[in-house]
Short mmCIF file of C-alpha atoms in Angstrom, two decimals:
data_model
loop_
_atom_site.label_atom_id
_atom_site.label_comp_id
_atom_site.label_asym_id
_atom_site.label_seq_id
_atom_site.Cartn_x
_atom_site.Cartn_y
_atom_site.Cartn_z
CA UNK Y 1 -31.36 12.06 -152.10
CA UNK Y 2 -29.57 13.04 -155.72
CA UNK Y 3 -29.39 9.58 -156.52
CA UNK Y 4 -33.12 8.74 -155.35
CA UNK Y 5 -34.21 12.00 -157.43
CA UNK Y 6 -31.95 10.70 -160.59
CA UNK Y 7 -33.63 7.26 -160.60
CA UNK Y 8 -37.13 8.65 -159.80
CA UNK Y 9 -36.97 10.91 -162.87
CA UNK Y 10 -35.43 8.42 -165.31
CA UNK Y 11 -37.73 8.03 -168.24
CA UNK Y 12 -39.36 4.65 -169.39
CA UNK Y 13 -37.99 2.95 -166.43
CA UNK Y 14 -39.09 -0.16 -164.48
CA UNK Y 15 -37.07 0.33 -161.85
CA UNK Y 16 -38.14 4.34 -161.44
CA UNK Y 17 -41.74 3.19 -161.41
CA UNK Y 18 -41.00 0.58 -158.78
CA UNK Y 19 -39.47 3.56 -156.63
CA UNK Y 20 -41.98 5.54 -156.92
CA UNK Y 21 -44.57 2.93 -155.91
CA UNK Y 22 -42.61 1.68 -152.73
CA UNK Y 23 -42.20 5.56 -151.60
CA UNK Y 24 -45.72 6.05 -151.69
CA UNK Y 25 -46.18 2.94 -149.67
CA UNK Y 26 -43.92 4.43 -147.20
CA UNK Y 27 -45.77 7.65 -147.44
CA UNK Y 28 -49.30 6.44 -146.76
CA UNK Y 29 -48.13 4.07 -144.33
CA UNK Y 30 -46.04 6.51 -142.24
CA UNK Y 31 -49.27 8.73 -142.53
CA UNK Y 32 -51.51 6.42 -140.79
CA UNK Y 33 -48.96 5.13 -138.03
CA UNK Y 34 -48.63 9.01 -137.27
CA UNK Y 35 -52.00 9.69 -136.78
CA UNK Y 36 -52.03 6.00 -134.53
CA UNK Y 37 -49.36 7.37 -132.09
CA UNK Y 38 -49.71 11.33 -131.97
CA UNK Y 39 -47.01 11.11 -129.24
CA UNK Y 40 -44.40 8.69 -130.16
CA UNK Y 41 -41.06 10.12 -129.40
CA UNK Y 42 -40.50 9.80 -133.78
CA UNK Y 43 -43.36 12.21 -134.61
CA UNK Y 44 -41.47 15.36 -135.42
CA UNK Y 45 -38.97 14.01 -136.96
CA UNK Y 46 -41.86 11.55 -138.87
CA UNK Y 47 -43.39 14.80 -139.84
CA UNK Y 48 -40.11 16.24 -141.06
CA UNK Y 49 -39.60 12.77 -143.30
CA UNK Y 50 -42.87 12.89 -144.94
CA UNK Y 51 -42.10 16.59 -145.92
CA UNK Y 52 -39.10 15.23 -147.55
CA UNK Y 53 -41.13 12.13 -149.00
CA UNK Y 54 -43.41 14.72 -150.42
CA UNK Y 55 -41.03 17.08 -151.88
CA UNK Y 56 -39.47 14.29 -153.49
CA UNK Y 57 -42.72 13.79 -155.58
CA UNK Y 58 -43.77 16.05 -156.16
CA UNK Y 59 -40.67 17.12 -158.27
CA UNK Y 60 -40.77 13.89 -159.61
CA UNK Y 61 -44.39 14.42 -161.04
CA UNK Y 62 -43.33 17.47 -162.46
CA UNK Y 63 -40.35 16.17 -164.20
CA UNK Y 64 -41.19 13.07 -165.54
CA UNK Y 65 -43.21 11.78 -168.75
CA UNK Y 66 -44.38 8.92 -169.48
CA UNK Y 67 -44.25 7.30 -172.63
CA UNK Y 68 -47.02 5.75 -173.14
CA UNK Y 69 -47.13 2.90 -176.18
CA UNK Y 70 -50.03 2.72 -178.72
CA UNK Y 71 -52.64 0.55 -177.20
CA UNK Y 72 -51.37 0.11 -174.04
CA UNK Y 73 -53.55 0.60 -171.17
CA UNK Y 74 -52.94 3.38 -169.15
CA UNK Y 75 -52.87 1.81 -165.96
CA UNK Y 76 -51.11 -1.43 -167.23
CA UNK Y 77 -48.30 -0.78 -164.91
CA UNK Y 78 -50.69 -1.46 -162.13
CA UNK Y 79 -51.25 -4.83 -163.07
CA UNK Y 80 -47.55 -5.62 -163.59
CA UNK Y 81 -46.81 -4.14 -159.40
CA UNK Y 82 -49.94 -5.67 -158.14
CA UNK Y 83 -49.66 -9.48 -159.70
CA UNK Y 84 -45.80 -9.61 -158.95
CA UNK Y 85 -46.60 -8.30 -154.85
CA UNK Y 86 -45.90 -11.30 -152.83
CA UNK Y 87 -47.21 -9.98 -150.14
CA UNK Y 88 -51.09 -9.50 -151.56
CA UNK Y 89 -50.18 -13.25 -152.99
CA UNK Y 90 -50.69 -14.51 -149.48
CA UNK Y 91 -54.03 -13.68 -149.33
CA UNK Y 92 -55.11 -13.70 -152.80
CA UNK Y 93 -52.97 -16.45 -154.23
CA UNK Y 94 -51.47 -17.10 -157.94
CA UNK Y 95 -54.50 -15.82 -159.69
CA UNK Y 96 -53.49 -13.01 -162.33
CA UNK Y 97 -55.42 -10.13 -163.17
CA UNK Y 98 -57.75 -10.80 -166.20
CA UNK Y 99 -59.17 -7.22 -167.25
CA UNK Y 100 -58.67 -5.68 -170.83
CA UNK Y 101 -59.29 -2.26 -170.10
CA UNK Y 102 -58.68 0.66 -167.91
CA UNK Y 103 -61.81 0.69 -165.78
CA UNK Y 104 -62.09 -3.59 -165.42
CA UNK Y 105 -58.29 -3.24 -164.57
CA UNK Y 106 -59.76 -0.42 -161.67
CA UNK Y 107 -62.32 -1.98 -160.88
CA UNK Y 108 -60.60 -5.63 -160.51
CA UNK Y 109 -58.16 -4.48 -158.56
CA UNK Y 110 -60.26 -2.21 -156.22
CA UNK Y 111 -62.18 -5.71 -155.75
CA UNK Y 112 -59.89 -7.93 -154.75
CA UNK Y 113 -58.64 -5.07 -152.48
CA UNK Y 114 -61.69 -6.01 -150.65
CA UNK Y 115 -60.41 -9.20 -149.48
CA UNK Y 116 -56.95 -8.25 -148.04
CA UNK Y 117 -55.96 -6.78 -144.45
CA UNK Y 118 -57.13 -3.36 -144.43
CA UNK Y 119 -53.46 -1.68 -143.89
CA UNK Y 120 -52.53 -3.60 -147.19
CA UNK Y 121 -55.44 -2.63 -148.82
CA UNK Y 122 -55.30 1.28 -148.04
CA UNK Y 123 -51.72 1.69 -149.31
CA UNK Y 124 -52.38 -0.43 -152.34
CA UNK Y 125 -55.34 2.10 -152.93
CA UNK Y 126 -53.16 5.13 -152.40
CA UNK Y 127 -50.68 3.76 -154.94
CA UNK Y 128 -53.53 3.13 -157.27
CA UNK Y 129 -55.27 6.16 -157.06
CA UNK Y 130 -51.68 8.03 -157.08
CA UNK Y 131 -50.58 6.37 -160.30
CA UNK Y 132 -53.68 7.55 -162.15
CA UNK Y 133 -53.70 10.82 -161.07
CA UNK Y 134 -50.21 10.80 -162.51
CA UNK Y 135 -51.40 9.21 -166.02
CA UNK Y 136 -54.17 12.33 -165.93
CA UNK Y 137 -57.12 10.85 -164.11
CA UNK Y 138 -59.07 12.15 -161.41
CA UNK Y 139 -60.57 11.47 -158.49
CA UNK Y 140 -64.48 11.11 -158.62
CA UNK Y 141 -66.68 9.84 -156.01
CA UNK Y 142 -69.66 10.77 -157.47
CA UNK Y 143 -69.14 8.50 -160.86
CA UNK Y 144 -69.87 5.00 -158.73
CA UNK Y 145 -71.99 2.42 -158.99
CA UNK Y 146 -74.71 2.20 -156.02
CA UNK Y 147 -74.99 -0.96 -153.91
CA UNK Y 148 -78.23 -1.20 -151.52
CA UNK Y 149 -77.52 -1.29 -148.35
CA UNK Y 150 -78.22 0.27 -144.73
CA UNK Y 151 -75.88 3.34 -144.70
CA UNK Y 152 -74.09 5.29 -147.47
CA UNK Y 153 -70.38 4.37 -147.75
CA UNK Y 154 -67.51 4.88 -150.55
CA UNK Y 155 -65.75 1.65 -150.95
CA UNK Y 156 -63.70 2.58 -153.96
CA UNK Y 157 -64.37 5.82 -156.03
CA UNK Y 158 -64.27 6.12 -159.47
CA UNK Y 159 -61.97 8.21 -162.23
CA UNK Y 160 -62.28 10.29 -164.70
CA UNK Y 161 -59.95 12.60 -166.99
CA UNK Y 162 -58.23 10.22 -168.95
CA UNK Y 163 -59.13 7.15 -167.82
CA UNK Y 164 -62.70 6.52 -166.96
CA UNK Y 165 -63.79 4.16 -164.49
CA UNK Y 166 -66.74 3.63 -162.23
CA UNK Y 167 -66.34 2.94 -158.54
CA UNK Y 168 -68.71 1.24 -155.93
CA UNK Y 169 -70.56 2.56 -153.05
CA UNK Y 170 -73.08 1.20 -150.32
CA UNK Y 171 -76.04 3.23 -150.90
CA UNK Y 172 -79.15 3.60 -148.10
CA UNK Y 173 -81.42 5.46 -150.78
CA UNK Y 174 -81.22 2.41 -153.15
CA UNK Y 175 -81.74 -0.21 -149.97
CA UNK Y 176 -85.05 2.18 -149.41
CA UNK Y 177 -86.03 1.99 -152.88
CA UNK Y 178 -86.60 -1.90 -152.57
CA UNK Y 179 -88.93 -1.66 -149.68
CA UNK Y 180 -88.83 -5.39 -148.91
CA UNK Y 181 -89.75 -5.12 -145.15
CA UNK Y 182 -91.95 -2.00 -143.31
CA UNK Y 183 -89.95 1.08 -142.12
CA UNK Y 184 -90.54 -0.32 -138.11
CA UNK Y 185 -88.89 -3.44 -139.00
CA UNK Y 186 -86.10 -3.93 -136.27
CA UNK Y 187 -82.62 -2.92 -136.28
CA UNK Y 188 -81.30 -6.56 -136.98
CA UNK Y 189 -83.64 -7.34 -139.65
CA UNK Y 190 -83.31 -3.97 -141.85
CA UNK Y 191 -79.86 -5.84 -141.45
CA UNK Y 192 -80.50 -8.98 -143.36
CA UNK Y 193 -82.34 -7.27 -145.54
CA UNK Y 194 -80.00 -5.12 -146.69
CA UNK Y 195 -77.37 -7.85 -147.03
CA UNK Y 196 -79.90 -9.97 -148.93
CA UNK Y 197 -79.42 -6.83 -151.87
CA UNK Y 198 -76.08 -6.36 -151.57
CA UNK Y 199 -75.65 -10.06 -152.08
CA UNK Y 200 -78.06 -10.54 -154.95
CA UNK Y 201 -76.11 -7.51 -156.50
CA UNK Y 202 -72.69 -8.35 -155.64
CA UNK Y 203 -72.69 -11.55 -157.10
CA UNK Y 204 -74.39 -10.05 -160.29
CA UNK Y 205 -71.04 -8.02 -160.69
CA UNK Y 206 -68.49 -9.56 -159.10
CA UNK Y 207 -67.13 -12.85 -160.87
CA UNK Y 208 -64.79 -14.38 -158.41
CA UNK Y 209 -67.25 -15.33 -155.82
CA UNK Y 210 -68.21 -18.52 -154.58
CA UNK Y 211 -70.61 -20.36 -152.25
CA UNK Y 212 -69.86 -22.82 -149.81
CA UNK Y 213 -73.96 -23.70 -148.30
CA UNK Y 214 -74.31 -26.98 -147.07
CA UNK Y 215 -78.08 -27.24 -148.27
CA UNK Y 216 -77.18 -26.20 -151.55
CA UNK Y 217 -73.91 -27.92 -152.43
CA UNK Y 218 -71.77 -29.80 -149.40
CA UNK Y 219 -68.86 -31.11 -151.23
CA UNK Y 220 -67.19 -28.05 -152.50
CA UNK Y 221 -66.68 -24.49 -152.79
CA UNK Y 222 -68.62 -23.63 -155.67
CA UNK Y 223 -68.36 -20.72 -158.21
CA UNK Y 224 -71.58 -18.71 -158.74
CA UNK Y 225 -70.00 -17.58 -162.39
CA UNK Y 226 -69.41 -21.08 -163.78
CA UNK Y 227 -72.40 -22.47 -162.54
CA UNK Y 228 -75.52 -20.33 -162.87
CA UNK Y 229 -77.53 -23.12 -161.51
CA UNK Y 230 -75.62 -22.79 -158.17
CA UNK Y 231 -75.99 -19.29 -158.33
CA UNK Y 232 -79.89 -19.26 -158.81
CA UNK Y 233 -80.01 -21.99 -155.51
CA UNK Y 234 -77.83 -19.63 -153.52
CA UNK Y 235 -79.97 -16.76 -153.82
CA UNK Y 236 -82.92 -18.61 -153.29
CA UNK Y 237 -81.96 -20.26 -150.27
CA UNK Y 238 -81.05 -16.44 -148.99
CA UNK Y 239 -84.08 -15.50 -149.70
CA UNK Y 240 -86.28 -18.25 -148.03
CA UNK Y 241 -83.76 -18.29 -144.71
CA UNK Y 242 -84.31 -14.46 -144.62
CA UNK Y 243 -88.66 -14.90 -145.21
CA UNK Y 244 -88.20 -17.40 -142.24
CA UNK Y 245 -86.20 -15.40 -139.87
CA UNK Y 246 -88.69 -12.41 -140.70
CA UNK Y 247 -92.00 -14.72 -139.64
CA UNK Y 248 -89.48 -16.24 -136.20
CA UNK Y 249 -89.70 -12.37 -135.89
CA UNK Y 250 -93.07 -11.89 -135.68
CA UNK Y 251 -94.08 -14.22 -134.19
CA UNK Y 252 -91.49 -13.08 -131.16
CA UNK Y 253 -90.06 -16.70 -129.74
CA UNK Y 254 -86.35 -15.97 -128.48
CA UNK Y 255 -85.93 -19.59 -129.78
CA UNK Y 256 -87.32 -19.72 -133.12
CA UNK Y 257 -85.61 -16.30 -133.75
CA UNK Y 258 -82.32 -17.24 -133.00
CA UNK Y 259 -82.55 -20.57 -135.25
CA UNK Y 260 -83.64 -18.91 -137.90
CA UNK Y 261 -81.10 -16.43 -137.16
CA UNK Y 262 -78.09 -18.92 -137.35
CA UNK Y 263 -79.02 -20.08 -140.32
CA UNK Y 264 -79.83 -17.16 -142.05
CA UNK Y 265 -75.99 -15.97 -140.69
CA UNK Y 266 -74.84 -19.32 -142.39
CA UNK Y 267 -75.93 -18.05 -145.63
CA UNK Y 268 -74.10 -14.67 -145.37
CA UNK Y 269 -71.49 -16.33 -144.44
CA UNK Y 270 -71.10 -18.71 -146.97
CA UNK Y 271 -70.64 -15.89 -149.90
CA UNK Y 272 -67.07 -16.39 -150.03
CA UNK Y 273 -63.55 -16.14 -152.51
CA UNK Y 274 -61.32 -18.77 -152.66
CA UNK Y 275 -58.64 -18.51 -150.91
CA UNK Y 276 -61.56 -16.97 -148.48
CA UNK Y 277 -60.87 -12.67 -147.17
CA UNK Y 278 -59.04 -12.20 -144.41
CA UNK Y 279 -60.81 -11.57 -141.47
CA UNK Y 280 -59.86 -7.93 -141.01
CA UNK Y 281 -60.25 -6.76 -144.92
CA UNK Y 282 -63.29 -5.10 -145.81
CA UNK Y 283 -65.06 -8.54 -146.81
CA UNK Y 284 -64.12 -10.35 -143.54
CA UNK Y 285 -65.75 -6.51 -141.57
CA UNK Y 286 -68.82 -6.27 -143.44
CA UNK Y 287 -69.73 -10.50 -142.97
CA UNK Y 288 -68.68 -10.00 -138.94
CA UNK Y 289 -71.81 -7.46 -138.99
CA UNK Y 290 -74.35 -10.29 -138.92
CA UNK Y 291 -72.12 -12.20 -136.34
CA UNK Y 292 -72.28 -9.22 -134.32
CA UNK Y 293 -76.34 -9.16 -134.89
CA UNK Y 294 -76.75 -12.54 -134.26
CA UNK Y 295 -74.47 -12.87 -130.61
CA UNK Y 296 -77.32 -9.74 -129.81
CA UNK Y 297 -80.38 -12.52 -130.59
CA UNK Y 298 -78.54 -14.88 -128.90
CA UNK Y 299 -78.44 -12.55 -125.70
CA UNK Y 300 -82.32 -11.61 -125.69
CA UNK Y 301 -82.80 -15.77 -125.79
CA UNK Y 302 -80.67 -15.96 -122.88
CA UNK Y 303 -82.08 -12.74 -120.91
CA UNK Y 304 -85.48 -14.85 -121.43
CA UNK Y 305 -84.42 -17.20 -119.60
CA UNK Y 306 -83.06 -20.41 -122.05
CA UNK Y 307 -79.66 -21.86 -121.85
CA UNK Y 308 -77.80 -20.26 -124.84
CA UNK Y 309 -74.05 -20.52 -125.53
CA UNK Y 310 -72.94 -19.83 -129.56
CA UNK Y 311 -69.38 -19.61 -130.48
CA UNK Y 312 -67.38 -18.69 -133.97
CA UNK Y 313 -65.06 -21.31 -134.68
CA UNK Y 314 -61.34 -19.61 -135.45
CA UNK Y 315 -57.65 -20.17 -135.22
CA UNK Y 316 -56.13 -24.12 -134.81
CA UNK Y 317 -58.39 -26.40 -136.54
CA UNK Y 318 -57.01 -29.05 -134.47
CA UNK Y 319 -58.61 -27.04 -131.38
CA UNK Y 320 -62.02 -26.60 -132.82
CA UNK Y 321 -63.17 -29.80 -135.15
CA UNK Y 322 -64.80 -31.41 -132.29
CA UNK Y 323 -67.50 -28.41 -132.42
CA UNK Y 324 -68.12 -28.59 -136.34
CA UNK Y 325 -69.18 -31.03 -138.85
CA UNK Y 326 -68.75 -31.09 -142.78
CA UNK Y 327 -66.01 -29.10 -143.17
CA UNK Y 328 -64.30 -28.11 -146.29
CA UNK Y 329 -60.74 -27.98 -146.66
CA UNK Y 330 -58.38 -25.82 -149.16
CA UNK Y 331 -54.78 -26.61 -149.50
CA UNK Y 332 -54.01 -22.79 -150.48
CA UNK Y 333 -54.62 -19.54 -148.32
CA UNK Y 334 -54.13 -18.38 -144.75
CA UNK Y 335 -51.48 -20.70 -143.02
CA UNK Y 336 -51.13 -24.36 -142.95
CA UNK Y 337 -53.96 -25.61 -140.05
CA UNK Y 338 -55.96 -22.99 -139.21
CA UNK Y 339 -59.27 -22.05 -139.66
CA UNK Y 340 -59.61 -20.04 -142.79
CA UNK Y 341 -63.64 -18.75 -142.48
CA UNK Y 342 -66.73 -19.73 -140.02
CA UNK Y 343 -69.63 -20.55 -142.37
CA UNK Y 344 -71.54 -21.35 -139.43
CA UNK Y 345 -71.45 -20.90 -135.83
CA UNK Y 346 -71.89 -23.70 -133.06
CA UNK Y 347 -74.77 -23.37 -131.21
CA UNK Y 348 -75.92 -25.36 -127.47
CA UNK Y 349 -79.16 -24.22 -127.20
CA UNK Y 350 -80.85 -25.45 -124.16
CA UNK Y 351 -78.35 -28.90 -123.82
CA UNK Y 352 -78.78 -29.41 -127.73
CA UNK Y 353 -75.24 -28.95 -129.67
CA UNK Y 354 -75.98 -27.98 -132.69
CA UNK Y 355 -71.89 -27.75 -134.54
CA UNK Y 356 -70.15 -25.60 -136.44
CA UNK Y 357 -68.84 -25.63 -140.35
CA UNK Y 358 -65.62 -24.06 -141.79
CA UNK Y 359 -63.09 -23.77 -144.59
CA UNK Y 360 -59.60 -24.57 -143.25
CA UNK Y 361 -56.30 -24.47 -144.88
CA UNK Y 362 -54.64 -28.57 -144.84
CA UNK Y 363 -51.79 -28.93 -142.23
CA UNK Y 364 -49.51 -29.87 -145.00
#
């Protein structure tokens, strides 16, 4: 411990800062596996490490001062630990951070955050959040930027103190405010409307995503922030699919629903990064939402009585290309031969196959 305290209070030092980093990540992560397994035989003694673990930091915060050079950014050390993890370059690839300033450089990597494995995610967010409370910022989830949506949700909160820097919520009040479809609408379709804003806004602030709709573009994955044009088609496909699945609705056929269903699920589904999230990060969650809205259609089809059978297409390629058609293929991302996102389910509906569409990762 004298020589972990020695390094950890060593001024201007790389190597202290990458200490300090990795202990939190110990921290948070032995936090969350104890409150996993309440009665693993470790827990005491758990407990009795992450008093240590805290101890350790805390007299470390007290001791140590950064020196901070003219210009720099405040959290620049942030970038440095997050581009040079390999293990956030498995799912995110070579790309380097771009942002100029303290809140971009937040927000940026709050965002891409979004598109790793959630255990990953949360202790890259405690480090985050730890190493600006150290450079004098605070904690503020009132200073974020509100996203409409069905419920109220902090994805990433903001700072302020010394750095300022807005975060992002999901916000129910500005999903309201839109009144796009009447207040008895049903559960599934305040749904798709709500992810038809979040969409529409996302992609207004968020520059790394990408489309990958057949109807719009089949040859590619396709950046909405190079191409505008692509953008403006994307959204306006959304927006007809949705007006469709809201007359199928209406008009109450199980069949016509679900159609219109699957392909407004397409659509949601094809708002991807490249490489695409992983299916457990926040990204991956939220698009599963409509898959989990769409198996319900599905099931009212098949309690009326029609021969229904839908199916996401995951793991092996090899196993699941006789169900798809058109697929698009990335040699980055994921691992070699698997399935890397379902744009679109497979459908048999009543003895007609209707396949599939992915993104997979090449064998090679």
């Amino acid at each position: 411990m004298q020589h972990l305290r020695q390094l950890l209070t060593t001024q201007n030092s790389e190597l202290a800062r990458l200490l300090r980093f990795s202990l939190h990540g110990i921290e948070a992560s032995l936090k969350k596996a104890q409150a996993e397994l309440p009665q693993d035989p470790g827990a005491v003694v758990c407990e009795q490490v992450l008093q240590e673990l805290q101890n350790l930091l805390q007299e470390e915060a007290q001791e140590l001062t950064f020196i901070q050079h003219p210009g720099e950014l405040k959290l620049d050390y942030l970038r440095e630990a997050f581009d040079s993890d390999p293990e956030l370059a498995l799912y995110l690839g070579d790309s380097l951070l771009q942002s100029y300033t303290d809140a971009d450089l937040w927000n940026e990597i709050h965002r891409k955050l979004l598109r790793v494995p959630e255990d990953l995610a949360q202790v890259w967010r405690q480090r985050a959040l730890d190493f600006a409370q150290e450079m004098g910022a605070v904690e503020d989830n009132e200073y974020v930027y509100h996203l409409p949506f069905i419920r109220n949700e902090i994805i990433y909160p903001g700072l302020s103190g010394s750095v300022n820097a807005q975060g992002l919520c999901l916000s129910q009040k500005a999903f309201f405010h839109n009144n796009i479809i009447p207040n008895n609408a049903s559960e599934e379709l305040h749904l798709l409307a709500s992810f038809l804003l979040l969409w529409s806004k996302f992609i207004e602030i968020e520059q790394d995503l990408h489309h990958a709709l057949k109807s719009v573009f089949s040859f590619d994955v396709v950046s909405l922030h190079s191409q505008p044009e692509q953008q403006n088609q994307y959204i306006d496909t959304l927006i007809d699919r949705f007006q469709r699945t809201k007359k199928a609705e209406e008009i109450a056929d199980p069949l016509s629903t679900l159609r219109a269903w699957i392909d407004m699920d397409e659509a949601i589904n094809s708002l991807v990064f490249v490489p695409p999230s992983e299916r457990y990060s926040w990204w991956g969650k939220l698009q599963q939402e409509s898959r989990r809205a769409l198996k319900k259609i599905a099931d009212r089809a098949i309690n009326a009585g029609y021969d229904v059978r839908i199916r996401q297409l995951t793991g092996l390629y090899a196993d699941i290309c006789a169900f798809s058609k058109d697929d698009l293929q990335l040699d980055y991302g994921g691992i070699p031969g698997e399935v890397l996102t379902c744009l679109r389910v497979y459908a048999r509906i009543n003895q007609e196959e209707i396949p599939g569409r992915v993104i997979f990762r090449s064998s090679r």
